Short mmCIF file of C-alpha atoms in Angstrom, two decimals:
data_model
loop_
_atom_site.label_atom_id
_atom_site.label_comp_id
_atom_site.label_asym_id
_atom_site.label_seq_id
_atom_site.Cartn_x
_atom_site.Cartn_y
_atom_site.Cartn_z
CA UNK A 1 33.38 -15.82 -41.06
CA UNK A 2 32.62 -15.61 -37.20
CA UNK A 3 33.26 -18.98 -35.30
CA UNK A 4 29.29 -19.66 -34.24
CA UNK A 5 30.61 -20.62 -30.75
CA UNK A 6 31.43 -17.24 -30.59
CA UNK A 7 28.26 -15.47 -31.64
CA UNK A 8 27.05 -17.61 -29.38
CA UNK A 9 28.62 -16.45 -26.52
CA UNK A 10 28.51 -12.70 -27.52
CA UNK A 11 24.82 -12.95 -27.55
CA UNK A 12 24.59 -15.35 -24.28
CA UNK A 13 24.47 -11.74 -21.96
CA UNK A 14 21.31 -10.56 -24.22
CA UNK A 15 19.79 -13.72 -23.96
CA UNK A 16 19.91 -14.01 -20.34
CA UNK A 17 18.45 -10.24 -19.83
CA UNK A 18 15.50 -10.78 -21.97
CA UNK A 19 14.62 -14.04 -19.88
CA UNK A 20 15.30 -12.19 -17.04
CA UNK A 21 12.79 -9.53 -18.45
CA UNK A 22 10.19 -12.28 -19.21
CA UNK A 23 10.31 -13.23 -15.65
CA UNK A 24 9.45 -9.30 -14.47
CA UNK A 25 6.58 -9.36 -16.89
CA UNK A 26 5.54 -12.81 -15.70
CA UNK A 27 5.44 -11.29 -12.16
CA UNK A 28 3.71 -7.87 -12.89
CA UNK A 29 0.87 -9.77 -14.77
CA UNK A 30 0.58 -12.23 -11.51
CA UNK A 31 0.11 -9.15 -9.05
CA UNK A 32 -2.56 -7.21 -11.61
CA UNK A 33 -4.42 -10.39 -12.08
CA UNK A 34 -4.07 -10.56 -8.00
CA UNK A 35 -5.19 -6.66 -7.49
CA UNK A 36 -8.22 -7.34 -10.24
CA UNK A 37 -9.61 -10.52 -8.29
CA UNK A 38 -9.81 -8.53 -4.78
CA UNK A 39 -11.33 -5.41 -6.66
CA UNK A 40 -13.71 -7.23 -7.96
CA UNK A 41 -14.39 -9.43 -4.72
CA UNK A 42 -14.98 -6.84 -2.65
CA UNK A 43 -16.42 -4.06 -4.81
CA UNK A 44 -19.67 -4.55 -3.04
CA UNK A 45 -18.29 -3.42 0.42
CA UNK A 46 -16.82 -0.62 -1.50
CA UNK A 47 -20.50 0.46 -2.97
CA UNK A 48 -22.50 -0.23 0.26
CA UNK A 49 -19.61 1.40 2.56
CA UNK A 50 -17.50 4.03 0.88
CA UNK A 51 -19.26 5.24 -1.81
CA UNK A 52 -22.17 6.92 0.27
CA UNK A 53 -19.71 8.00 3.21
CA UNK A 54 -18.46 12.02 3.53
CA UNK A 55 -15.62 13.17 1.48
CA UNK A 56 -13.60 12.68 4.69
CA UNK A 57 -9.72 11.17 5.04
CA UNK A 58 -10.87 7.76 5.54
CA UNK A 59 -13.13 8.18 2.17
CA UNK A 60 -10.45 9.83 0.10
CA UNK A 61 -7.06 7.62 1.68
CA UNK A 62 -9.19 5.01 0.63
CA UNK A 63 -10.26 5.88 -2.97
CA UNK A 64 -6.37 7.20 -3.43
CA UNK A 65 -5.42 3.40 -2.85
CA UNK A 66 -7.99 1.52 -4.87
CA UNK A 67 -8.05 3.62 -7.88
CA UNK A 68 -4.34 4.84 -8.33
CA UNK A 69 -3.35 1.11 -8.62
CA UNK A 70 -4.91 0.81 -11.95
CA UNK A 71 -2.90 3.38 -13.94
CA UNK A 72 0.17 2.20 -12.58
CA UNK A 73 -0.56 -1.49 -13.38
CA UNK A 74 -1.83 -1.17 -16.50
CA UNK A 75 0.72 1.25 -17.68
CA UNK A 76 2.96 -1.39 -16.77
CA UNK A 77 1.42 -4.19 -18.45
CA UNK A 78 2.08 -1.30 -21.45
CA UNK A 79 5.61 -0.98 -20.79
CA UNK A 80 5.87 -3.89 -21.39
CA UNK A 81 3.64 -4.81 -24.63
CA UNK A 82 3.94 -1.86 -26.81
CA UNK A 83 6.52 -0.91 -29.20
CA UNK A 84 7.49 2.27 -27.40
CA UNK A 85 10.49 4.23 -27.77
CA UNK A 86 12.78 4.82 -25.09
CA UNK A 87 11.23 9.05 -24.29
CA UNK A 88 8.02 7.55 -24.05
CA UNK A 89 8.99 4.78 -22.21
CA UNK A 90 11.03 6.74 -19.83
CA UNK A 91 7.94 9.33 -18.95
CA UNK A 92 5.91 6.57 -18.34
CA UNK A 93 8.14 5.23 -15.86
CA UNK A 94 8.81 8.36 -13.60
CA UNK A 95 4.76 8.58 -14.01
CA UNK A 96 4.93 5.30 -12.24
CA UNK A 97 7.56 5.88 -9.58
CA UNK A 98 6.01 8.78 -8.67
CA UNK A 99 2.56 7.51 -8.05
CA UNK A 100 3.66 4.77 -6.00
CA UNK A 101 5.55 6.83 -4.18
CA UNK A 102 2.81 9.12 -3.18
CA UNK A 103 0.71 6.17 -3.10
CA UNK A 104 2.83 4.47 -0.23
CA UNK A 105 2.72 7.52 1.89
CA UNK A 106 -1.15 7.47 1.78
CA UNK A 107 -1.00 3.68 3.01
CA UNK A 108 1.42 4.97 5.94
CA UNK A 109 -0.99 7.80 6.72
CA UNK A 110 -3.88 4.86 7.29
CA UNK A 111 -1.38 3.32 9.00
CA UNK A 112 -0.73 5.94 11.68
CA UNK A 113 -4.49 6.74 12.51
CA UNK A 114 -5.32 3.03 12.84
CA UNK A 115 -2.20 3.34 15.40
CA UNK A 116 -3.35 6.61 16.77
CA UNK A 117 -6.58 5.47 17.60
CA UNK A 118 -5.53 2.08 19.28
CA UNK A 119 -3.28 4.38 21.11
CA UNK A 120 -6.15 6.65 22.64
CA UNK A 121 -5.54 9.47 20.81
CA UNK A 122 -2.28 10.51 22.39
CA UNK A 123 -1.22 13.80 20.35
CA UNK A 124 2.50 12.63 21.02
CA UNK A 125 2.14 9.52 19.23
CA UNK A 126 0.07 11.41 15.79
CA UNK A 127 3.16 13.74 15.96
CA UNK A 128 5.74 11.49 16.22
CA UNK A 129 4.45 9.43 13.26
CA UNK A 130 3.71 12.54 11.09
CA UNK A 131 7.44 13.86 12.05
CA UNK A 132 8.76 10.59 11.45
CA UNK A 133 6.79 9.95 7.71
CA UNK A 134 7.36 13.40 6.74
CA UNK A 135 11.52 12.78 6.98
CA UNK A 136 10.62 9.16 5.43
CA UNK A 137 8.54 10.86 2.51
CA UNK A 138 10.99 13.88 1.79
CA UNK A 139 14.03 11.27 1.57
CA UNK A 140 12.22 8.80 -0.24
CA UNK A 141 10.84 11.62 -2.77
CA UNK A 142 15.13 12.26 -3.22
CA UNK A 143 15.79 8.62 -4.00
CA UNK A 144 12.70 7.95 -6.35
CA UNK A 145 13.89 11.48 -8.32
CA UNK A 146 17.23 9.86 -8.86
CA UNK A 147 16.35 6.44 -9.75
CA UNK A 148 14.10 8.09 -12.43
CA UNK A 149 16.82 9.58 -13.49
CA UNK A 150 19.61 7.13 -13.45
CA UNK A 151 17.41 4.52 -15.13
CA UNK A 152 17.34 4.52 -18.65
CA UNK A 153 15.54 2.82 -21.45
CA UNK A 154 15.99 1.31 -25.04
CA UNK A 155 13.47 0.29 -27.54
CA UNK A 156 13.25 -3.50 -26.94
CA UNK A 157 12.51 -3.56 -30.96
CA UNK A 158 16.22 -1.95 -31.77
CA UNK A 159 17.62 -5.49 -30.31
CA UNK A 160 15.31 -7.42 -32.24
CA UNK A 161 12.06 -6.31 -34.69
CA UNK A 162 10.40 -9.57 -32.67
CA UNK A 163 10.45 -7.82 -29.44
CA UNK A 164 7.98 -5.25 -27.84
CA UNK A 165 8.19 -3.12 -24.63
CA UNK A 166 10.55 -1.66 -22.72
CA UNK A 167 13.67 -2.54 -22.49
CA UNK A 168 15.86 -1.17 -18.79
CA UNK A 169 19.58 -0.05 -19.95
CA UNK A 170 20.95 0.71 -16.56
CA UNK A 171 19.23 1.55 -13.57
CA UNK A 172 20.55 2.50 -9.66
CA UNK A 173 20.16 0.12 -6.91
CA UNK A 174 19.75 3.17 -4.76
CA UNK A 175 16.29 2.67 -4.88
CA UNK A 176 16.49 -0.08 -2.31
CA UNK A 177 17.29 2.70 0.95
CA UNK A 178 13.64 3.84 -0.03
CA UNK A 179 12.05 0.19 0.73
CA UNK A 180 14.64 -0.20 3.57
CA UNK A 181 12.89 3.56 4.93
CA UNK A 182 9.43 2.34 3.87
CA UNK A 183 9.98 -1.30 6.30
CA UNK A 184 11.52 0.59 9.04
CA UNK A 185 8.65 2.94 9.39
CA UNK A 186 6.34 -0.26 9.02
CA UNK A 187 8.63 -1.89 11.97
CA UNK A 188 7.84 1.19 14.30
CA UNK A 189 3.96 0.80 14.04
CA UNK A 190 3.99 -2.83 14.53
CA UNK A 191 6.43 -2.24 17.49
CA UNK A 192 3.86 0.32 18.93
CA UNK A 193 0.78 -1.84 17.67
CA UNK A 194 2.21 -4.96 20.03
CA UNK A 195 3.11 -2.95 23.10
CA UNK A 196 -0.24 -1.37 23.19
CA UNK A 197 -1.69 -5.31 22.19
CA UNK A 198 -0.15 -6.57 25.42
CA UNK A 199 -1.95 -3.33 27.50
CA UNK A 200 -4.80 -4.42 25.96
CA UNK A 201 -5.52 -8.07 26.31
CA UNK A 202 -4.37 -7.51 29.89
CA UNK A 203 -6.86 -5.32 31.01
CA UNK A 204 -9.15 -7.45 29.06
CA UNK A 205 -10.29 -4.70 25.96
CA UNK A 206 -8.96 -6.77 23.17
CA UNK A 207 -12.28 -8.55 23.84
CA UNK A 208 -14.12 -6.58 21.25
CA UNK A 209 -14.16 -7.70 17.97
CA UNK A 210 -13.11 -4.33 16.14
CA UNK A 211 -9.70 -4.43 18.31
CA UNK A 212 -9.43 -7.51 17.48
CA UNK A 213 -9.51 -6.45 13.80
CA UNK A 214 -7.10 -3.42 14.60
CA UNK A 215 -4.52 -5.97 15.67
CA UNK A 216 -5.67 -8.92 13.63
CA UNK A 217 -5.10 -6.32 10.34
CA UNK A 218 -1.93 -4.56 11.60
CA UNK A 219 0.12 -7.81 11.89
CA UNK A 220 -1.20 -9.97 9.09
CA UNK A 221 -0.49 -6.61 7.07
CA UNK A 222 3.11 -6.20 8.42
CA UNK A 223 3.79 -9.80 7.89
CA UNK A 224 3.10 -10.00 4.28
CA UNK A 225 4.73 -6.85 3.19
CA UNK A 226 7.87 -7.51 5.35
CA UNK A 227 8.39 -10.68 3.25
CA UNK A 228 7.77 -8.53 0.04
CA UNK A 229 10.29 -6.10 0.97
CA UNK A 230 13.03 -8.22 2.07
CA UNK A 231 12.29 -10.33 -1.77
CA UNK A 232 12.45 -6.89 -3.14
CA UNK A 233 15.86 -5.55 -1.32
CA UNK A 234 17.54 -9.17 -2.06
CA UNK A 235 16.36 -8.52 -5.59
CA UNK A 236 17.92 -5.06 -5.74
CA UNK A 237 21.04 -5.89 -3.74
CA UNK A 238 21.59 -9.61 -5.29
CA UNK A 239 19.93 -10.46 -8.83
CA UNK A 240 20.43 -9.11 -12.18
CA UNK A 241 19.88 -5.40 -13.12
CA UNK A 242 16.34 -6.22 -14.24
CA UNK A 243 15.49 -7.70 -11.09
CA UNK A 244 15.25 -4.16 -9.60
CA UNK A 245 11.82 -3.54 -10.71
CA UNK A 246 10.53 -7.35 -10.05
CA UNK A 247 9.13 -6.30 -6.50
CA UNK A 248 7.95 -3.29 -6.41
CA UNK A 249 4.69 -2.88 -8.48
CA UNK A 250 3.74 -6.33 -6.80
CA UNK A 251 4.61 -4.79 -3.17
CA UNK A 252 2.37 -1.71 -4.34
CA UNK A 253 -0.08 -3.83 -5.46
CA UNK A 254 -0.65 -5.67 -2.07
CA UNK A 255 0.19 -2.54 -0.07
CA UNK A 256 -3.04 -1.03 -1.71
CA UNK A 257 -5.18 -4.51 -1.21
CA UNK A 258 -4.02 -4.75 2.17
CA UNK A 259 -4.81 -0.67 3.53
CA UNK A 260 -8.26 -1.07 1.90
CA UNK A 261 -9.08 -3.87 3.85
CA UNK A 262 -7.74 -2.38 6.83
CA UNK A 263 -10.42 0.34 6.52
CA UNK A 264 -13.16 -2.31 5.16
CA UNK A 265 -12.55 -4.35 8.11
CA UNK A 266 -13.18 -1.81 10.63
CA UNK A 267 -16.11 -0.55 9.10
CA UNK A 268 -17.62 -4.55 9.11
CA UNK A 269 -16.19 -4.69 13.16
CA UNK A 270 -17.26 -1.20 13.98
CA UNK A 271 -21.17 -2.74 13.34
CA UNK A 272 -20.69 -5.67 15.14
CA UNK A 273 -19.08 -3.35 18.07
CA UNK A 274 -22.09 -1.61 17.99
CA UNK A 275 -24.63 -3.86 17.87
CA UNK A 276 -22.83 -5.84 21.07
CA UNK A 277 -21.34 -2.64 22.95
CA UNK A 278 -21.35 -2.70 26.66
CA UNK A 279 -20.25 0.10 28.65
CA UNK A 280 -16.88 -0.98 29.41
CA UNK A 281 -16.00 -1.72 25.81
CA UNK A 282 -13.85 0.81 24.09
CA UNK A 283 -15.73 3.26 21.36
CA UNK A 284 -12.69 5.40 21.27
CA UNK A 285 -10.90 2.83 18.30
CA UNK A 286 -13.56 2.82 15.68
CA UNK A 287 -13.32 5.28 13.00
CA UNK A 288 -16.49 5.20 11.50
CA UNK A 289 -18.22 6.48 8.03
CA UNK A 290 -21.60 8.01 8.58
CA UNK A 291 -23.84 8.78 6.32
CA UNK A 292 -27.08 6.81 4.59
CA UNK A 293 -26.31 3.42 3.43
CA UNK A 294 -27.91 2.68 -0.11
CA UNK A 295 -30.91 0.76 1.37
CA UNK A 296 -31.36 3.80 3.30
CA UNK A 297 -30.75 2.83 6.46
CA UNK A 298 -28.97 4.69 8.93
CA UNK A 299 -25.17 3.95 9.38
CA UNK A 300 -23.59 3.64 12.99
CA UNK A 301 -21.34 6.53 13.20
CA UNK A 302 -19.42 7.84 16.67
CA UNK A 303 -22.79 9.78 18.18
CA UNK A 304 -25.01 6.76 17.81
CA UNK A 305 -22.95 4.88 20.00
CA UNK A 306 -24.06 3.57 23.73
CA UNK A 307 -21.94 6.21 26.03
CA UNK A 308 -19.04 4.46 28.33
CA UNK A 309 -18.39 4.99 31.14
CA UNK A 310 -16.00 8.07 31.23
CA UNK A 311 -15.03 10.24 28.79
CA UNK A 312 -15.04 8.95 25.40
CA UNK A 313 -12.85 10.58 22.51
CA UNK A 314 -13.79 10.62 19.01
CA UNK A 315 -10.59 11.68 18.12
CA UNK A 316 -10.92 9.53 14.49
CA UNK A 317 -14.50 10.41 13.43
CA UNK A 318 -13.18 13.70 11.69
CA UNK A 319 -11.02 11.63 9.80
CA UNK A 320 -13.81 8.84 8.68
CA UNK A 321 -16.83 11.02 8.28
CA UNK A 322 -18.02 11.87 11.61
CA UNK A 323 -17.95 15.20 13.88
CA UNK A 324 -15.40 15.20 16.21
CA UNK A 325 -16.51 15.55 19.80
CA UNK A 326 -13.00 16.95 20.74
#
């Protein structure tokens, strides 16, 4: 007959892994609930701003965002809840991966025309950051192929007919040089968001209140997810194998709150910009949806606006739903 202290100690690894698991559940039900409340809090602006707009890039990036979230966060919630077995479980996963993936790069695309247009429009700064994601996006499409297929499932019900879900196997921590790519390109638009900050609140342009929101948005945004990606890399690098997923539906899960605000902020500072615009003020920032609002009221777009002095680029309406004047 087995000495118990020994069971006890053969079974102390399994233990530990499904409390470890626990806590991963524990965390992707925290950032759903999280994603759900701002839906739901700002589905209004969403209605009276995006839904009558153009099928233009600021439209679509925006709908990408909001509504590719929910597959992936429910299907995780799934994962994690159903009996599955470890095919299934595995598809659903590299269904997952992938969408975030392609999800991130849409969050870095709103990222470099908010940049491009605080930067006036310069062509060399659009091509640098499209050069620059494009190398991000090819080598991060490399890494996310091979953690899909380095990480592999069991049936959490084969350890015990009590459990449900998946259960992760093994896994890579190669996954990590992806988030370290993703922060790095983050870095460089925050590094070119505050030189071009300090141009503008000397010169006195950072006055207007959709700048203001350009910056305001840009660091707040950089901030948060710089915190989340350093928690997710020491999760990777230090804690347990099942850490290595604790992070990164939650860091998805802000990254798409976060870029939707970006673009519902400027839309609510683009009206206020209008309604107060002198002719020194800078039009050339706001990228603007036209189109009828649902009260039928005419919405401010890029040829409405009061004409500065000099010439003025609306090198962002294409992009949002205007006609460019380029």
């Amino acid at each position: 007959m087995s000495d118990p202290a020994s069971v006890l100690q053969a079974l102390k690894p399994l233990v530990e892994s499904l409390e470890h698991a626990k806590v991963v559940y524990y965390m992707h039900v925290a950032a759903t609930c999280i994603f759900i409340y701002d839906h739901l809090t700002t589905l209004a602006d969403e209605v009276e701003i995006i839904w009558p707009a153009p099928w233009h890039a600021g439209k679509i990036f925006f709908l990408i965002e909001r509504y590719l979230t929910w597959p992936e966060l429910l299907l995780t919630i799934y994962m994690e809840l159903a009996d599955l077995n470890s095919h299934v479980c595995h598809n659903i996963f590299a269904y997952i991966a992938w969408s975030i993936a392609l999800a991130l790069v849409v969050t870095e695309l709103i990222l470099i025309l908010r940049t491009w247009a605080l930067w006036g429009g310069r062509r060399a700064v659009l091509i640098s950051l499209g050069v620059l994601l494009f190398v991000v996006a090819i080598v991060d499409g490399v890494i996310v192929a091979d953690y899909i297929k380095n990480t592999v499932f069991i049936r959490a019900s084969a350890i015990s007919p009590t459990l449900k879900g998946c259960a992760i196997k093994s896994s890579t921590r190669r996954i990590a040089i992806g988030w370290i790519l993703v922060t790095v390109f983050e870095l460089v638009i925050v590094i070119l968001t505050v030189i071009k900050g300090v141009e503008h609140f000397r010169t006195g342009h950072a006055q207007s209140s959709l700048i203001r929101s350009l910056y305001r948005d840009g660091i707040i945004y950089f901030v948060y997810l710089f915190v989340l990606s350093l928690g997710n890399l020491l999760c990777i690098y230090i804690a347990p194998s099942e850490y290595v997923v604790l992070f990164g539906v939650t860091q998805r899960a802000f990254n798409a709150i976060l870029s939707c605000k970006i673009i519902l902020h400027l839309q609510a500072a683009a009206r206020i910009t209008a309604a107060t615009l002198t002719g020194n003020d800078l039009v050339s920032t706001m990228p603007e949806f036209s189109g009828t609002s649902a009260g039928g009221q005419k919405r401010v777009t890029f040829q409405d606006m009061p004409k500065a002095r000099g010439p003025i680029h609306t090198y962002t309406s294409e992009w949002f739903g205007g006609t460019s004047a380029v």
